[in-house]
Tab-separated table of C-alpha atoms in Angstrom:
chain	number	residue	atom	x	y	z
G	590	MET	CA	143.617	-75.156	-25.354
G	591	ALA	CA	143.682	-78.794	-26.115
G	592	ASN	CA	141.688	-81.475	-24.611
G	593	ASN	CA	144.675	-83.547	-24.531
G	594	PRO	CA	147.587	-82.083	-25.449
G	595	ARG	CA	151.135	-83.540	-26.828
G	596	ARG	CA	152.930	-80.231	-26.671
G	597	ALA	CA	153.447	-77.634	-24.245
G	598	ILE	CA	155.361	-74.297	-23.950
G	599	LEU	CA	157.436	-72.869	-21.206
G	600	LEU	CA	158.743	-69.405	-20.802
G	601	MET	CA	162.508	-68.899	-19.234
G	602	ASN	CA	163.463	-66.088	-17.361
G	603	LEU	CA	166.010	-64.806	-15.257
G	604	GLY	CA	163.948	-65.423	-11.791
G	605	SER	CA	164.104	-62.883	-8.633
G	606	PRO	CA	164.138	-63.077	-5.425
G	607	LYS	CA	161.365	-64.822	-2.975
G	608	SER	CA	160.667	-60.600	-1.255
G	609	THR	CA	162.854	-57.743	-0.713
G	610	ALA	CA	163.973	-59.304	2.853
G	611	VAL	CA	167.639	-59.407	3.157
G	612	LYS	CA	167.890	-63.168	3.424
G	613	ASP	CA	166.000	-63.470	0.486
G	614	VAL	CA	168.150	-61.414	-1.465
G	615	ARG	CA	171.483	-63.316	-0.611
G	616	ALA	CA	170.122	-66.957	-1.606
G	617	TYR	CA	169.102	-65.417	-4.522
G	618	LEU	CA	172.996	-63.571	-5.512
G	619	ASN	CA	174.630	-66.662	-4.220
G	620	GLU	CA	172.067	-69.085	-6.427
G	621	PHE	CA	173.257	-66.764	-9.643
G	622	LEU	CA	176.149	-65.740	-8.689
G	623	MET	CA	177.776	-69.453	-7.883
G	624	ASP	CA	176.548	-69.413	-11.387
G	625	LYS	CA	179.913	-71.113	-13.462
G	626	ARG	CA	178.708	-69.710	-16.761
G	627	VAL	CA	177.750	-66.560	-14.962
G	628	ILE	CA	181.250	-66.178	-12.979
G	629	ASP	CA	183.531	-68.344	-14.533
G	630	MET	CA	185.918	-69.225	-11.989
G	631	PRO	CA	187.468	-71.886	-10.444
G	632	LEU	CA	184.832	-73.077	-8.078
G	633	ILE	CA	186.786	-72.439	-4.825
G	634	SER	CA	188.290	-69.240	-6.225
G	635	ARG	CA	184.860	-68.540	-6.896
G	636	ALA	CA	183.220	-69.042	-3.634
G	637	LEU	CA	184.998	-67.258	-1.812
G	638	LEU	CA	184.953	-64.222	-4.249
G	639	VAL	CA	180.731	-64.952	-4.502
G	640	ARG	CA	180.003	-65.729	-0.570
G	641	GLY	CA	183.078	-64.259	0.951
G	642	ILE	CA	183.215	-60.507	-0.300
G	643	ILE	CA	180.384	-60.389	-3.320
G	644	VAL	CA	176.865	-61.299	-1.399
G	645	PRO	CA	177.793	-59.832	1.877
G	646	PHE	CA	178.326	-56.293	0.573
G	647	ARG	CA	175.754	-56.427	-2.005
G	648	ALA	CA	173.473	-57.989	-0.186
G	649	PRO	CA	171.487	-55.535	1.890
G	650	LYS	CA	172.179	-53.067	-1.106
G	651	SER	CA	170.366	-55.287	-3.529
G	652	ALA	CA	168.130	-55.993	-0.577
G	653	GLU	CA	166.839	-51.799	-0.527
G	654	ALA	CA	167.261	-51.897	-4.417
G	655	TYR	CA	163.730	-54.384	-4.877
G	656	LYS	CA	162.044	-52.954	-2.235
G	657	THR	CA	161.969	-49.907	-4.259
G	658	ILE	CA	160.139	-51.808	-7.010
G	659	TRP	CA	158.739	-54.182	-5.933
G	660	THR	CA	155.049	-54.085	-6.334
G	661	LYS	CA	151.694	-55.646	-4.568
G	662	ASP	CA	151.992	-58.999	-6.464
G	663	GLY	CA	155.731	-59.279	-5.891
G	664	SER	CA	158.912	-58.978	-8.442
G	665	PRO	CA	157.898	-57.674	-11.644
G	666	LEU	CA	159.928	-59.326	-13.176
G	667	ILE	CA	157.557	-62.674	-12.154
G	668	VAL	CA	154.270	-60.484	-12.617
G	669	LEU	CA	155.026	-59.718	-16.140
G	670	THR	CA	155.665	-63.688	-17.110
G	671	ARG	CA	153.024	-64.424	-15.615
G	672	GLN	CA	150.942	-61.682	-17.740
G	673	LEU	CA	152.944	-63.020	-20.967
G	674	ARG	CA	152.069	-66.472	-20.178
G	675	ALA	CA	148.767	-65.054	-19.169
G	676	ALA	CA	148.028	-63.476	-22.708
G	677	LEU	CA	150.127	-66.001	-24.658
G	678	GLN	CA	147.645	-68.527	-23.750
G	679	GLN	CA	144.821	-66.689	-25.005
G	680	GLU	CA	146.804	-66.931	-28.414
G	681	ILE	CA	147.399	-70.574	-28.137
G	682	GLU	CA	146.500	-73.841	-27.653
G	683	GLU	CA	148.902	-75.466	-26.335
G	684	PRO	CA	149.353	-75.265	-21.948
G	685	VAL	CA	151.849	-72.388	-21.118
G	686	ALA	CA	154.013	-73.074	-18.573
G	687	ILE	CA	156.279	-70.653	-17.186
G	688	ALA	CA	160.424	-71.466	-15.264
G	689	MET	CA	162.799	-69.256	-13.942
G	690	ARG	CA	166.664	-69.835	-14.046
G	691	TYR	CA	167.325	-69.154	-10.872
G	692	GLY	CA	164.815	-69.202	-7.833
G	693	GLY	CA	161.401	-70.871	-8.562
G	694	PRO	CA	159.814	-71.807	-10.471
G	695	SER	CA	162.120	-74.300	-11.391
G	696	PRO	CA	162.032	-75.783	-14.755
G	697	LYS	CA	161.578	-79.177	-12.967
G	698	GLN	CA	157.984	-77.846	-11.004
G	699	ALA	CA	157.107	-76.821	-14.392
G	700	TYR	CA	157.885	-80.374	-15.637
G	701	ASP	CA	155.927	-81.797	-13.119
G	702	ARG	CA	152.454	-79.734	-12.727
G	703	LEU	CA	152.249	-80.089	-16.673
G	704	LEU	CA	152.509	-83.220	-16.771
G	705	ALA	CA	150.500	-84.230	-13.571
G	706	GLU	CA	147.633	-81.531	-15.516
G	707	TYR	CA	148.596	-83.685	-19.363
G	708	PRO	CA	149.810	-87.107	-19.135
G	709	SER	CA	149.901	-87.156	-22.473
G	710	LEU	CA	152.918	-85.340	-22.931
G	711	GLU	CA	155.029	-85.737	-26.001
G	712	GLU	CA	156.749	-82.334	-26.264
G	713	VAL	CA	158.410	-79.550	-24.286
G	714	LEU	CA	158.815	-76.264	-26.299
G	715	LEU	CA	161.222	-74.033	-24.498
G	716	LEU	CA	161.336	-70.049	-25.528
G	717	PRO	CA	164.001	-68.909	-22.927
G	718	LEU	CA	163.250	-65.324	-23.112
G	719	TYR	CA	166.559	-64.079	-23.702
G	720	PRO	CA	167.008	-62.140	-27.381
G	721	HIS	CA	170.762	-62.659	-27.553
G	722	TYR	CA	173.014	-65.374	-26.792
G	723	ALA	CA	175.331	-65.272	-23.614
G	724	MET	CA	176.805	-67.703	-21.743
G	725	SER	CA	175.719	-66.315	-18.489
G	726	SER	CA	172.350	-65.805	-19.784
G	727	TYR	CA	170.729	-67.913	-22.457
G	728	GLU	CA	173.347	-70.737	-22.402
G	729	THR	CA	172.823	-71.355	-18.359
G	730	ALA	CA	169.610	-71.242	-18.947
G	731	VAL	CA	169.169	-74.096	-21.779
G	732	GLU	CA	171.315	-75.774	-19.872
G	733	TYR	CA	169.635	-76.049	-16.983
G	734	ALA	CA	166.266	-76.348	-18.346
G	735	LYS	CA	168.005	-79.312	-20.005
G	736	LYS	CA	169.941	-80.990	-17.216
G	737	GLN	CA	166.813	-80.902	-14.883
G	738	HIS	CA	164.818	-82.652	-18.052
G	739	ARG	CA	167.040	-85.947	-18.124
G	740	PRO	CA	165.417	-87.521	-15.607
G	741	TYR	CA	161.986	-87.121	-17.338
G	742	ALA	CA	164.172	-88.161	-21.263
G	743	ASP	CA	161.721	-91.097	-21.460
G	744	ARG	CA	158.663	-89.498	-21.148
G	745	PHE	CA	158.851	-86.317	-23.769
G	746	ARG	CA	161.497	-84.869	-25.650
G	747	LEU	CA	162.619	-80.994	-24.932
G	748	THR	CA	162.732	-78.704	-27.803
G	749	VAL	CA	164.513	-74.943	-27.731
G	750	ILE	CA	163.483	-72.085	-29.257
G	751	LYS	CA	167.126	-70.386	-30.226
G	752	PRO	CA	168.064	-66.576	-29.791
G	753	PHE	CA	166.085	-64.070	-31.741
G	754	TYR	CA	167.764	-61.169	-31.866
G	755	ASN	CA	167.660	-60.785	-35.280
G	756	GLU	CA	164.009	-62.056	-36.020
G	757	PRO	CA	161.479	-60.804	-38.182
G	758	GLY	CA	158.559	-60.264	-35.400
G	759	TYR	CA	161.116	-59.576	-32.276
G	760	ILE	CA	162.558	-56.693	-34.764
G	761	HIS	CA	159.026	-55.599	-35.365
G	762	SER	CA	157.496	-55.533	-31.735
G	763	LEU	CA	160.627	-53.954	-30.251
G	764	GLY	CA	160.094	-50.960	-32.777
G	765	GLU	CA	156.309	-50.600	-32.285
G	766	THR	CA	157.265	-50.660	-27.891
G	767	MET	CA	159.762	-46.873	-29.436
G	768	ARG	CA	157.821	-45.555	-32.305
G	769	PRO	CA	155.261	-43.637	-29.388
G	770	TYR	CA	158.199	-42.510	-27.734
G	771	LEU	CA	159.969	-41.025	-31.280
G	772	ASP	CA	156.815	-37.966	-31.461
G	773	GLN	CA	158.464	-36.901	-28.610
G	774	ASP	CA	161.957	-33.896	-29.454
G	775	TYR	CA	164.810	-35.919	-28.027
G	776	ASP	CA	168.865	-35.546	-29.211
G	777	HIS	CA	169.555	-39.481	-28.803
G	778	ILE	CA	168.608	-43.081	-27.582
G	779	LEU	CA	170.965	-44.852	-25.948
G	780	PHE	CA	170.338	-48.698	-26.443
G	781	SER	CA	172.050	-49.925	-23.085
G	782	TYR	CA	172.604	-53.358	-23.473
G	783	HIS	CA	173.219	-56.268	-19.874
G	784	GLY	CA	177.600	-55.917	-19.458
G	785	ILE	CA	179.439	-59.331	-20.124
G	786	PRO	CA	183.011	-59.987	-19.555
G	787	ALA	CA	184.712	-59.569	-22.838
G	788	ARG	CA	186.213	-63.045	-22.269
G	789	HIS	CA	182.946	-64.586	-22.178
G	790	ILE	CA	182.750	-63.796	-26.198
G	791	ARG	CA	185.810	-65.516	-26.856
G	792	LYS	CA	184.689	-68.198	-24.996
G	793	THR	CA	182.251	-69.043	-26.902
G	794	ASP	CA	183.431	-68.450	-30.193
G	795	ILE	CA	183.345	-71.458	-32.118
G	796	THR	CA	186.200	-70.973	-34.663
G	797	GLY	CA	188.188	-69.847	-31.551
G	798	CYS	CA	189.771	-66.736	-34.214
G	799	HIS	CA	187.500	-64.314	-34.374
G	800	CYS	CA	185.586	-62.673	-31.838
G	801	LEU	CA	187.233	-59.857	-30.330
G	802	ARG	CA	190.182	-61.052	-32.226
G	803	GLN	CA	189.927	-59.797	-35.398
G	804	ASN	CA	189.505	-56.284	-36.452
G	805	ASN	CA	185.914	-55.061	-37.367
G	806	CYS	CA	184.888	-58.945	-36.289
G	807	CYS	CA	181.260	-58.095	-35.509
G	808	ASP	CA	181.026	-56.723	-39.070
G	809	THR	CA	182.815	-59.862	-40.672
G	810	PRO	CA	180.689	-62.592	-41.356
G	811	SER	CA	181.781	-65.566	-39.564
G	812	GLU	CA	179.995	-68.991	-37.409
G	813	ALA	CA	180.546	-67.633	-34.322
G	814	HIS	CA	178.007	-64.876	-34.445
G	815	ALA	CA	175.598	-67.227	-32.812
G	816	TYR	CA	176.746	-67.055	-30.448
G	817	CYS	CA	178.267	-63.922	-29.942
G	818	TYR	CA	176.441	-61.690	-27.953
G	819	ARG	CA	178.481	-58.813	-28.839
G	820	HIS	CA	177.606	-58.764	-32.574
G	821	GLN	CA	173.712	-59.851	-32.077
G	822	VAL	CA	173.334	-56.653	-30.401
G	823	PHE	CA	174.835	-55.176	-33.214
G	824	ALA	CA	172.568	-56.496	-35.087
G	825	THR	CA	169.571	-55.857	-32.924
G	826	THR	CA	170.641	-52.003	-33.008
G	827	LYS	CA	170.570	-51.798	-36.659
G	828	LEU	CA	167.979	-53.764	-37.695
G	829	VAL	CA	165.166	-51.760	-35.452
G	830	THR	CA	166.720	-48.518	-36.142
G	831	GLN	CA	166.473	-48.936	-40.025
G	832	GLN	CA	163.225	-50.481	-38.952
G	833	LEU	CA	162.347	-46.669	-37.540
G	834	GLY	CA	164.112	-44.859	-39.904
G	835	ILE	CA	166.257	-42.721	-37.038
G	836	PRO	CA	169.737	-41.999	-38.211
G	837	ASP	CA	173.481	-43.257	-37.730
G	838	ASN	CA	173.213	-40.051	-35.113
G	839	LYS	CA	170.838	-39.932	-33.322
G	840	PHE	CA	171.394	-43.092	-31.206
G	841	SER	CA	174.504	-45.247	-29.802
G	842	ILE	CA	175.110	-48.401	-27.565
G	843	SER	CA	176.087	-49.003	-24.061
G	844	PHE	CA	176.541	-52.033	-21.506
G	845	GLN	CA	174.911	-51.609	-17.802
G	846	SER	CA	175.503	-53.604	-14.705
G	847	ARG	CA	179.254	-54.480	-14.926
G	848	LEU	CA	181.050	-56.057	-12.121
G	849	GLY	CA	184.298	-55.854	-12.495
G	850	LYS	CA	187.402	-54.657	-15.460
G	851	GLY	CA	187.313	-56.173	-19.034
G	852	TRP	CA	183.804	-55.963	-19.542
G	853	LEU	CA	182.345	-54.977	-22.829
G	854	GLU	CA	182.634	-50.977	-23.428
G	855	PRO	CA	181.412	-48.546	-23.249
G	856	PHE	CA	179.943	-48.894	-19.733
G	857	THR	CA	175.987	-47.245	-19.697
G	858	ASP	CA	176.681	-45.509	-16.163
G	859	VAL	CA	179.649	-43.257	-17.732
G	860	ARG	CA	178.159	-42.852	-21.301
G	861	LEU	CA	175.205	-41.270	-18.736
G	862	GLU	CA	177.494	-38.890	-17.131
G	863	GLN	CA	179.080	-37.970	-20.431
G	864	LEU	CA	176.384	-37.203	-22.782
G	865	PRO	CA	175.191	-33.569	-21.263
G	866	GLY	CA	178.405	-32.313	-21.548
G	867	GLU	CA	177.937	-33.835	-25.343
G	868	GLY	CA	175.273	-31.519	-26.234
G	869	ILE	CA	172.648	-34.181	-25.743
G	870	LYS	CA	170.447	-32.651	-23.309
G	871	LYS	CA	167.495	-34.743	-23.730
G	872	LEU	CA	167.494	-38.427	-23.974
G	873	LEU	CA	165.987	-41.814	-24.699
G	874	ILE	CA	166.725	-45.076	-23.094
G	875	LEU	CA	165.663	-48.311	-23.706
G	876	CYS	CA	167.598	-52.446	-22.839
G	877	PRO	CA	166.461	-54.197	-25.526
G	878	ALA	CA	168.821	-57.609	-23.570
G	879	PHE	CA	165.196	-57.949	-21.050
G	880	VAL	CA	161.788	-58.692	-22.696
G	881	SER	CA	160.679	-58.317	-18.733
G	882	ASP	CA	161.180	-54.950	-16.948
G	883	CYS	CA	162.921	-55.817	-13.875
G	884	LEU	CA	165.480	-54.522	-11.359
G	885	GLU	CA	168.238	-53.968	-14.059
G	886	THR	CA	166.062	-51.823	-16.111
G	887	LEU	CA	163.399	-50.374	-13.126
G	888	GLU	CA	166.113	-49.404	-10.677
G	889	GLU	CA	169.355	-49.429	-12.292
G	890	ILE	CA	168.149	-47.181	-15.500
G	891	GLU	CA	164.454	-46.206	-14.256
G	892	GLU	CA	165.428	-44.991	-11.092
G	893	ARG	CA	169.229	-44.241	-10.655
G	894	GLY	CA	169.934	-43.657	-14.328
G	895	ARG	CA	167.808	-41.012	-14.780
G	896	GLU	CA	169.105	-39.732	-11.317
G	897	THR	CA	173.152	-39.529	-12.546
G	898	PHE	CA	171.739	-37.715	-16.345
G	899	LEU	CA	170.117	-35.345	-15.177
G	900	ALA	CA	172.460	-35.003	-12.307
G	901	ALA	CA	175.269	-34.486	-14.689
G	902	GLY	CA	173.281	-31.188	-16.823
G	903	GLY	CA	170.692	-33.355	-19.237
G	904	GLN	CA	167.185	-31.728	-19.335
G	905	SER	CA	164.841	-35.278	-19.940
G	906	TYR	CA	164.887	-38.750	-19.526
G	907	HIS	CA	162.328	-41.316	-20.335
G	908	MET	CA	162.968	-45.012	-20.241
G	909	ILE	CA	161.236	-47.132	-22.763
G	910	PRO	CA	159.861	-49.886	-21.466
G	911	CYS	CA	160.527	-53.457	-22.065
G	912	LEU	CA	158.357	-55.457	-24.915
G	913	ASN	CA	156.252	-57.058	-21.834
G	914	THR	CA	153.256	-58.003	-22.855
G	915	HIS	CA	152.817	-55.879	-25.765
G	916	PRO	CA	150.554	-56.845	-27.773
G	917	LEU	CA	152.613	-58.114	-30.561
G	918	TRP	CA	155.356	-58.943	-28.656
G	919	VAL	CA	152.606	-61.503	-27.494
G	920	LYS	CA	151.295	-62.272	-31.435
G	921	THR	CA	155.196	-62.954	-32.450
G	922	ILE	CA	155.302	-65.528	-29.680
G	923	ALA	CA	151.822	-67.172	-30.855
G	924	GLY	CA	153.419	-66.727	-34.128
G	925	TRP	CA	156.618	-68.979	-34.066
G	926	ILE	CA	154.444	-71.315	-32.593
G	927	GLY	CA	151.731	-72.149	-34.997
G	928	ALA	CA	154.860	-72.331	-37.340
G	929	TYR	CA	156.667	-75.081	-35.267
G	930	ARG	CA	152.924	-76.624	-34.936
G	931	SER	CA	152.776	-76.619	-38.665
G	932	GLY	CA	155.988	-78.103	-39.378
G	933	ASP	CA	158.617	-75.146	-39.687
G	934	ARG	CA	161.617	-75.546	-37.641
G	935	GLU	CA	163.708	-72.475	-38.327
G	936	MET	CA	163.214	-70.618	-35.125
G	937	VAL	CA	164.642	-74.095	-33.422
G	938	SER	CA	168.316	-74.881	-31.701
G	939	ALA	CA	170.423	-76.429	-33.445
G	940	GLU	CA	172.349	-78.476	-30.921
G	941	ARG	CA	176.607	-77.024	-31.125
């Protein structure tokens, strides 16, 4: 690591409850679901829905779900993000810190720690650990980090890495995490992406007339695609399956973790019930919207998804882990930082 660094790297992930206690899960869910970019309703309506209906019923159930995946070191997502930080630090000279969108450490806490240790800091390069743009993931993380940076604007600048859904290093890393599983006998690969409401797709359409408003909108070139989650998950899937030579009839896409009506379809839980009846008995499944395994992968997909598929008549079910700390993924991030250090700004996000 450089003795007197002018730049630091900040890895930003989703976050997690402090523990599996209901009170901690309730606090986490309140912060998460009260985010106006997650549930985009007027404040009073959002508060009534979240605090009056969703959280009181969901917190105890979520606490039980977290207990099934919790490790001796805590939340898998937090543990894996720390491990990614440590692995990346071995590859680059700039100091690396982590922050979470919900829970801790917050971006402010990360900024304070970096400044205390490196008072000569001039820039923080923020990498939101979300491959695809969505207002409820990448956008809210970036805006939160920017908001907490404002009091420090005269101390250091904040530079943001853009979504990397089609970046060659990311696609190669994702493909290589999949490759060992392709040697086994399987009927189908299901790419399960986190679901979002269709209205979010329309809201982030900077043209106001393309996304979900035109036939084949995701395949028709448009500047809207820079902010379109649906287009980007299709692009990721296409690129990685082409890289691995997987035929079109051997994979499909679905969306998980829906909260209500009007979300992107098809739904993962529904497809897991249907696939055995369509002759697909041996399934591989992965969740490329996440780079770190978490509740949505380990409990929703690995545990409940397996139960659903096997109960419907499936014979074998294998979840391919997220990138986590895969050596190629670590080297990919290090490569982006090295390129930026050398003056390449291709991976830097432009202001909307």
